[in-house]
Amino acid sequence: MSEKLELTVKKKSDLGWSAREAAVRKIANSSDELNELLQYLNEDENEFADTRAKAGNLLKSLLSFDFVCFINFWSEILHKINFVEKRLQSPNMNLRETAAALDALKQDLTNGRDNICAVSVQKGLRLEETGDISTEKRVRLKRRMPGDNSSDAGMSMKDEINRVMKQALDTLSQQLQDHSKRIQYINYLFGFLLDVTSLIGREQESGDVMHHCANFAAVYESDVNGLSLQQDIRDCRMLSRKRKNSEIELPSTPEASLKATIQYGKDVFPNLRTALKILRTMSVSVASCERSFSKLKLIKTYL
């Protein structure tokens, strides 16, 4: 396979959508060459019987109607997801734009729901016309309920695949919507603290800061006072104006801002320092540590 198709076989990876998208895309784009190679292995008398049998079984699976439909279906879906995921990895992304990107992906999948499924099934039907595959398989029967028509008692293979595709898209759209809502809520609480440049570098008082401080204090009322937090931000802006004309670099991240407030002592910017500490303790996860911390995540869920 490596010599004939210039493909590299790797172990299954759960670390990101890009690995899945690349694997599916290569199979979808090289389906004809892959089928010819498997057919050659199946018919080559110089190969071992076990190799020929496995090649024949794999070829039969690759030429099935459902595989052809789903490989094209997931190639389209994973391409969209991978594109958005790469956009979210940009250092310039903030929570507001992240939620907007997820909403845009969800809207695109919802609007193109029928078209994506129809195009994927149509590609399978075109191969059926060549005689390479067949859509005739055992019909999945279901128990008739009162009010059902006779045609509802069974589903053709094409209808069943179309139903599964739409169900997968609906589930994915719902998960994207839920994830977007969680990010919007985090942005509602911490968004103004994450944008350190605008928070500290503004020359004039903004009504948004007062609103954000009040919202933050309402959630963490035992830790932060809203009016005091607003006053700390004003005082921090006052000091930052003096530092603009000096060689000292202004903080541009929450971590740098927290270090800058700590150096003034415990009595200076107490509420701003507490708010930044709460922000820094917000739990996050990245793809590279998913498997390493899987047990810890289970323990956290249990507790």
Short mmCIF file of C-alpha atoms in Angstrom, two decimals:
data_model
loop_
_atom_site.label_atom_id
_atom_site.label_comp_id
_atom_site.label_asym_id
_atom_site.label_seq_id
_atom_site.Cartn_x
_atom_site.Cartn_y
_atom_site.Cartn_z
CA MET A 1 0.00 0.00 0.00
CA SER A 2 2.83 2.39 0.83
CA GLU A 3 4.47 1.78 -2.55
CA LYS A 4 1.41 1.67 -4.79
CA LEU A 5 -0.75 4.39 -3.19
CA GLU A 6 1.88 6.49 -1.39
CA LEU A 7 -0.14 6.15 1.79
CA THR A 8 1.26 5.77 5.28
CA VAL A 9 -0.51 3.37 7.62
CA LYS A 10 -0.58 4.61 11.21
CA LYS A 11 -2.27 3.57 14.40
CA LYS A 12 -5.65 5.01 15.25
CA SER A 13 -5.35 8.48 16.75
CA ASP A 14 -7.86 10.18 19.03
CA LEU A 15 -5.79 13.35 19.47
CA GLY A 16 -7.53 15.59 16.98
CA TRP A 17 -9.96 15.96 14.12
CA SER A 18 -7.13 16.63 11.66
CA ALA A 19 -5.82 13.05 11.90
CA ARG A 20 -9.28 11.63 11.25
CA GLU A 21 -9.96 14.03 8.41
CA ALA A 22 -6.65 13.20 6.72
CA ALA A 23 -7.26 9.44 6.99
CA VAL A 24 -10.80 9.63 5.62
CA ARG A 25 -9.80 12.02 2.83
CA LYS A 26 -6.98 9.76 1.62
CA ILE A 27 -9.25 6.73 1.45
CA ALA A 28 -12.02 8.68 -0.30
CA ASN A 29 -9.64 10.19 -2.88
CA SER A 30 -7.75 6.95 -3.53
CA SER A 31 -10.69 4.54 -3.51
CA ASP A 32 -10.20 3.33 -7.10
CA GLU A 33 -6.49 2.65 -6.66
CA LEU A 34 -7.10 0.97 -3.30
CA ASN A 35 -9.78 -1.30 -4.76
CA GLU A 36 -7.52 -2.29 -7.66
CA LEU A 37 -4.70 -3.11 -5.26
CA LEU A 38 -6.93 -5.28 -3.07
CA GLN A 39 -8.31 -7.06 -6.11
CA TYR A 40 -4.76 -7.74 -7.29
CA LEU A 41 -3.82 -9.19 -3.89
CA ASN A 42 -6.97 -11.29 -3.85
CA GLU A 43 -6.24 -12.81 -7.27
CA ASP A 44 -2.45 -13.15 -6.96
CA GLU A 45 -1.69 -16.86 -6.61
CA ASN A 46 1.77 -16.09 -5.26
CA GLU A 47 0.28 -14.59 -2.09
CA PHE A 48 -0.57 -16.62 1.00
CA ALA A 49 -4.13 -17.89 1.26
CA ASP A 50 -4.69 -15.86 4.42
CA THR A 51 -3.53 -12.66 2.68
CA ARG A 52 -5.76 -13.31 -0.32
CA ALA A 53 -8.76 -14.00 1.92
CA LYS A 54 -8.25 -10.84 3.98
CA ALA A 55 -7.80 -8.74 0.83
CA GLY A 56 -11.02 -10.17 -0.61
CA ASN A 57 -13.01 -9.51 2.56
CA LEU A 58 -11.67 -5.96 2.81
CA LEU A 59 -12.44 -5.33 -0.86
CA LYS A 60 -16.00 -6.55 -0.31
CA SER A 61 -16.41 -4.13 2.59
CA LEU A 62 -14.97 -1.19 0.63
CA LEU A 63 -17.34 -1.89 -2.26
CA SER A 64 -20.41 -1.97 -0.03
CA PHE A 65 -23.02 0.71 -0.62
CA ASP A 66 -23.04 1.95 2.98
CA PHE A 67 -19.23 2.32 3.10
CA VAL A 68 -19.12 4.34 -0.12
CA CYS A 69 -21.86 6.64 1.15
CA PHE A 70 -20.40 7.16 4.61
CA ILE A 71 -16.79 7.66 3.47
CA ASN A 72 -17.94 10.58 1.31
CA PHE A 73 -20.27 11.81 4.04
CA TRP A 74 -17.57 11.93 6.74
CA SER A 75 -15.00 13.32 4.34
CA GLU A 76 -17.21 16.38 3.88
CA ILE A 77 -18.12 16.72 7.56
CA LEU A 78 -14.60 16.23 8.92
CA HIS A 79 -13.22 18.76 6.44
CA LYS A 80 -15.55 21.43 7.84
CA ILE A 81 -14.76 20.50 11.44
CA ASN A 82 -11.01 20.44 10.83
CA PHE A 83 -11.13 23.87 9.17
CA VAL A 84 -12.89 25.40 12.18
CA GLU A 85 -10.60 23.59 14.62
CA LYS A 86 -7.50 25.05 12.97
CA ARG A 87 -9.12 28.48 13.17
CA LEU A 88 -9.73 28.02 16.89
CA GLN A 89 -6.05 27.21 17.47
CA SER A 90 -5.01 30.71 16.42
CA PRO A 91 -3.39 32.69 19.28
CA ASN A 92 -5.52 35.69 18.29
CA MET A 93 -8.81 33.91 18.94
CA ASN A 94 -10.92 34.98 21.90
CA LEU A 95 -13.97 33.42 23.52
CA ARG A 96 -16.40 35.60 21.60
CA GLU A 97 -14.97 34.65 18.21
CA THR A 98 -14.70 31.00 19.27
CA ALA A 99 -18.41 30.85 20.06
CA ALA A 100 -19.18 32.61 16.77
CA ALA A 101 -17.08 30.07 14.82
CA LEU A 102 -18.89 27.16 16.46
CA ASP A 103 -22.26 28.76 15.74
CA ALA A 104 -21.25 29.26 12.10
CA LEU A 105 -20.24 25.59 11.79
CA LYS A 106 -23.48 24.49 13.42
CA GLN A 107 -25.52 26.71 11.09
CA ASP A 108 -23.66 25.43 8.03
CA LEU A 109 -24.31 21.80 8.98
CA THR A 110 -27.96 22.55 9.69
CA ASN A 111 -28.55 24.41 6.43
CA GLY A 112 -26.70 21.81 4.35
CA ARG A 113 -28.17 18.81 6.18
CA ASP A 114 -30.33 17.52 3.34
CA ASN A 115 -27.83 18.37 0.59
CA ILE A 116 -24.85 16.70 2.29
CA CYS A 117 -26.79 13.49 2.82
CA ALA A 118 -28.25 13.51 -0.70
CA VAL A 119 -24.86 14.06 -2.36
CA SER A 120 -23.25 11.27 -0.32
CA VAL A 121 -26.00 8.79 -1.20
CA GLN A 122 -25.90 9.87 -4.84
CA LYS A 123 -22.19 9.01 -5.07
CA GLY A 124 -23.01 5.53 -3.87
CA LEU A 125 -25.83 5.20 -6.38
CA ARG A 126 -23.51 6.19 -9.22
CA LEU A 127 -21.19 3.31 -8.33
CA GLU A 128 -24.19 1.01 -8.18
CA GLU A 129 -24.99 1.88 -11.80
CA THR A 130 -21.55 0.62 -12.84
CA GLY A 131 -22.33 -2.74 -11.25
CA ASP A 132 -19.50 -2.57 -8.72
CA ILE A 133 -21.76 -2.39 -5.67
CA SER A 134 -25.32 -3.25 -4.80
CA THR A 135 -27.90 -1.60 -2.58
CA GLU A 136 -29.90 -4.79 -2.21
CA LYS A 137 -29.49 -6.05 1.33
CA ARG A 138 -31.74 -7.35 4.03
CA VAL A 139 -34.43 -4.79 4.78
CA ARG A 140 -34.54 -3.71 8.41
CA LEU A 141 -38.05 -4.40 9.65
CA LYS A 142 -39.65 -2.64 12.56
CA ARG A 143 -42.82 -3.27 14.46
CA ARG A 144 -45.82 -1.49 13.04
CA MET A 145 -47.51 0.95 15.35
CA PRO A 146 -51.11 2.17 15.16
CA GLY A 147 -51.41 4.75 12.40
CA ASP A 148 -48.33 3.59 10.45
CA ASN A 149 -48.64 2.86 6.75
CA SER A 150 -47.52 -0.45 5.32
CA SER A 151 -44.52 1.28 3.74
CA ASP A 152 -43.38 2.39 7.20
CA ALA A 153 -42.87 -1.20 8.36
CA GLY A 154 -39.55 -1.51 6.50
CA MET A 155 -36.81 0.78 5.23
CA SER A 156 -34.71 0.42 2.12
CA MET A 157 -30.95 0.55 2.51
CA LYS A 158 -30.82 4.00 0.92
CA ASP A 159 -33.46 5.33 3.31
CA GLU A 160 -31.73 3.75 6.29
CA ILE A 161 -28.36 5.32 5.41
CA ASN A 162 -30.02 8.68 4.84
CA ARG A 163 -31.70 8.42 8.26
CA VAL A 164 -28.42 7.56 10.02
CA MET A 165 -26.62 10.45 8.32
CA LYS A 166 -29.25 12.98 9.33
CA GLN A 167 -29.29 11.63 12.86
CA ALA A 168 -25.51 12.05 13.08
CA LEU A 169 -25.74 15.63 11.80
CA ASP A 170 -28.51 16.46 14.27
CA THR A 171 -26.45 15.08 17.16
CA LEU A 172 -23.35 16.97 16.03
CA SER A 173 -25.31 20.21 15.65
CA GLN A 174 -26.74 19.85 19.15
CA GLN A 175 -23.30 19.22 20.64
CA LEU A 176 -21.90 22.27 18.86
CA GLN A 177 -24.76 24.38 20.18
CA ASP A 178 -24.22 23.16 23.76
CA HIS A 179 -20.46 23.78 23.50
CA SER A 180 -21.05 27.26 22.11
CA LYS A 181 -23.40 28.12 24.99
CA ARG A 182 -20.80 27.04 27.55
CA ILE A 183 -18.14 29.18 25.87
CA GLN A 184 -20.53 32.13 25.74
CA TYR A 185 -21.14 31.78 29.47
CA ILE A 186 -17.39 31.70 30.16
CA ASN A 187 -17.00 34.79 27.99
CA TYR A 188 -19.86 36.41 29.93
CA LEU A 189 -17.91 35.99 33.17
CA PHE A 190 -14.23 36.15 32.17
CA GLY A 191 -14.13 37.74 28.73
CA PHE A 192 -13.25 41.22 29.99
CA LEU A 193 -10.38 39.82 32.07
CA LEU A 194 -8.95 37.85 29.14
CA ASP A 195 -8.71 40.96 26.96
CA VAL A 196 -5.98 42.53 29.10
CA THR A 197 -4.86 45.03 26.47
CA SER A 198 -8.30 46.62 26.24
CA LEU A 199 -9.00 46.27 29.95
CA ILE A 200 -5.91 48.07 31.19
CA GLY A 201 -4.90 50.11 28.15
CA ARG A 202 -8.11 52.12 27.69
CA GLU A 203 -7.77 55.82 28.36
CA GLN A 204 -11.40 56.40 29.31
CA GLU A 205 -13.84 54.59 31.57
CA SER A 206 -16.18 52.21 29.79
CA GLY A 207 -19.68 51.34 30.92
CA ASP A 208 -19.04 47.77 29.84
CA VAL A 209 -16.42 47.35 32.56
CA MET A 210 -18.93 48.33 35.23
CA HIS A 211 -21.40 45.83 33.80
CA HIS A 212 -18.81 43.04 33.62
CA CYS A 213 -17.58 43.69 37.16
CA ALA A 214 -21.13 43.52 38.50
CA ASN A 215 -21.79 40.23 36.68
CA PHE A 216 -18.54 38.72 37.90
CA ALA A 217 -19.16 39.78 41.50
CA ALA A 218 -22.70 38.37 41.39
CA VAL A 219 -21.28 34.90 40.72
CA TYR A 220 -18.27 35.16 43.07
CA GLU A 221 -19.86 37.39 45.68
CA SER A 222 -17.92 35.80 48.56
CA ASP A 223 -14.59 36.49 46.84
CA VAL A 224 -14.92 39.76 44.92
CA ASN A 225 -16.68 43.08 45.41
CA GLY A 226 -17.94 44.53 42.14
CA LEU A 227 -17.34 48.21 42.96
CA SER A 228 -13.91 47.48 44.41
CA LEU A 229 -12.98 45.44 41.34
CA GLN A 230 -13.97 48.35 39.12
CA GLN A 231 -11.86 50.71 41.24
CA ASP A 232 -8.86 48.35 41.03
CA ILE A 233 -9.13 48.38 37.23
CA ARG A 234 -9.20 52.20 37.23
CA ASP A 235 -6.11 52.34 39.46
CA CYS A 236 -4.33 49.79 37.28
CA ARG A 237 -5.09 51.90 34.20
CA MET A 238 -3.68 54.95 35.93
CA LEU A 239 -0.39 53.19 36.61
CA SER A 240 -0.27 51.72 33.11
CA ARG A 241 -0.43 55.21 31.57
CA LYS A 242 2.84 56.04 33.31
CA ARG A 243 4.43 52.79 32.18
CA LYS A 244 3.56 53.43 28.53
CA ASN A 245 6.23 56.12 28.37
CA SER A 246 8.83 53.91 30.05
CA GLU A 247 10.79 50.90 28.84
CA ILE A 248 8.68 48.54 30.98
CA GLU A 249 6.42 46.39 28.82
CA LEU A 250 2.72 46.40 29.67
CA PRO A 251 1.12 43.01 30.42
CA SER A 252 -0.75 41.51 27.48
CA THR A 253 -2.00 38.24 29.01
CA PRO A 254 -3.92 37.42 32.21
CA GLU A 255 -0.88 35.58 33.56
CA ALA A 256 1.39 38.59 32.98
CA SER A 257 -1.24 40.88 34.47
CA LEU A 258 -1.49 38.70 37.58
CA LYS A 259 2.30 38.77 38.04
CA ALA A 260 2.24 42.56 37.65
CA THR A 261 -0.42 42.98 40.36
CA ILE A 262 1.36 40.63 42.77
CA GLN A 263 4.55 42.69 42.70
CA TYR A 264 2.69 45.65 44.23
CA GLY A 265 1.83 43.68 47.37
CA LYS A 266 -1.29 42.17 48.91
CA ASP A 267 -2.94 45.48 49.73
CA VAL A 268 -2.84 46.80 46.15
CA PHE A 269 -5.43 45.59 43.60
CA PRO A 270 -6.84 42.89 45.95
CA ASN A 271 -10.06 42.31 44.01
CA LEU A 272 -8.41 42.40 40.58
CA ARG A 273 -5.75 39.97 41.79
CA THR A 274 -8.42 37.61 43.16
CA ALA A 275 -10.42 37.79 39.93
CA LEU A 276 -7.34 36.95 37.87
CA LYS A 277 -6.54 34.03 40.19
CA ILE A 278 -10.04 32.65 39.71
CA LEU A 279 -9.59 33.00 35.96
CA ARG A 280 -6.25 31.19 36.07
CA THR A 281 -7.77 28.26 37.99
CA MET A 282 -10.46 27.68 35.37
CA SER A 283 -10.14 24.07 34.21
CA VAL A 284 -9.19 23.49 30.58
CA SER A 285 -7.97 20.50 28.60
CA VAL A 286 -5.99 20.06 25.40
CA ALA A 287 -5.93 17.13 23.01
CA SER A 288 -2.42 16.00 23.93
CA CYS A 289 -3.34 15.39 27.58
CA GLU A 290 -6.73 13.76 27.08
CA ARG A 291 -5.49 10.22 27.57
CA SER A 292 -2.93 11.11 30.25
CA PHE A 293 -5.54 12.63 32.52
CA SER A 294 -8.44 10.33 31.68
CA LYS A 295 -8.33 8.70 35.13
CA LEU A 296 -8.18 12.06 36.86
CA LYS A 297 -11.20 13.21 34.86
CA LEU A 298 -13.13 10.13 35.97
CA ILE A 299 -12.20 10.78 39.59
CA LYS A 300 -13.26 14.43 39.25
CA THR A 301 -16.60 13.38 37.78
CA TYR A 302 -17.14 10.90 40.61
CA LEU A 303 -16.33 13.47 43.29
#
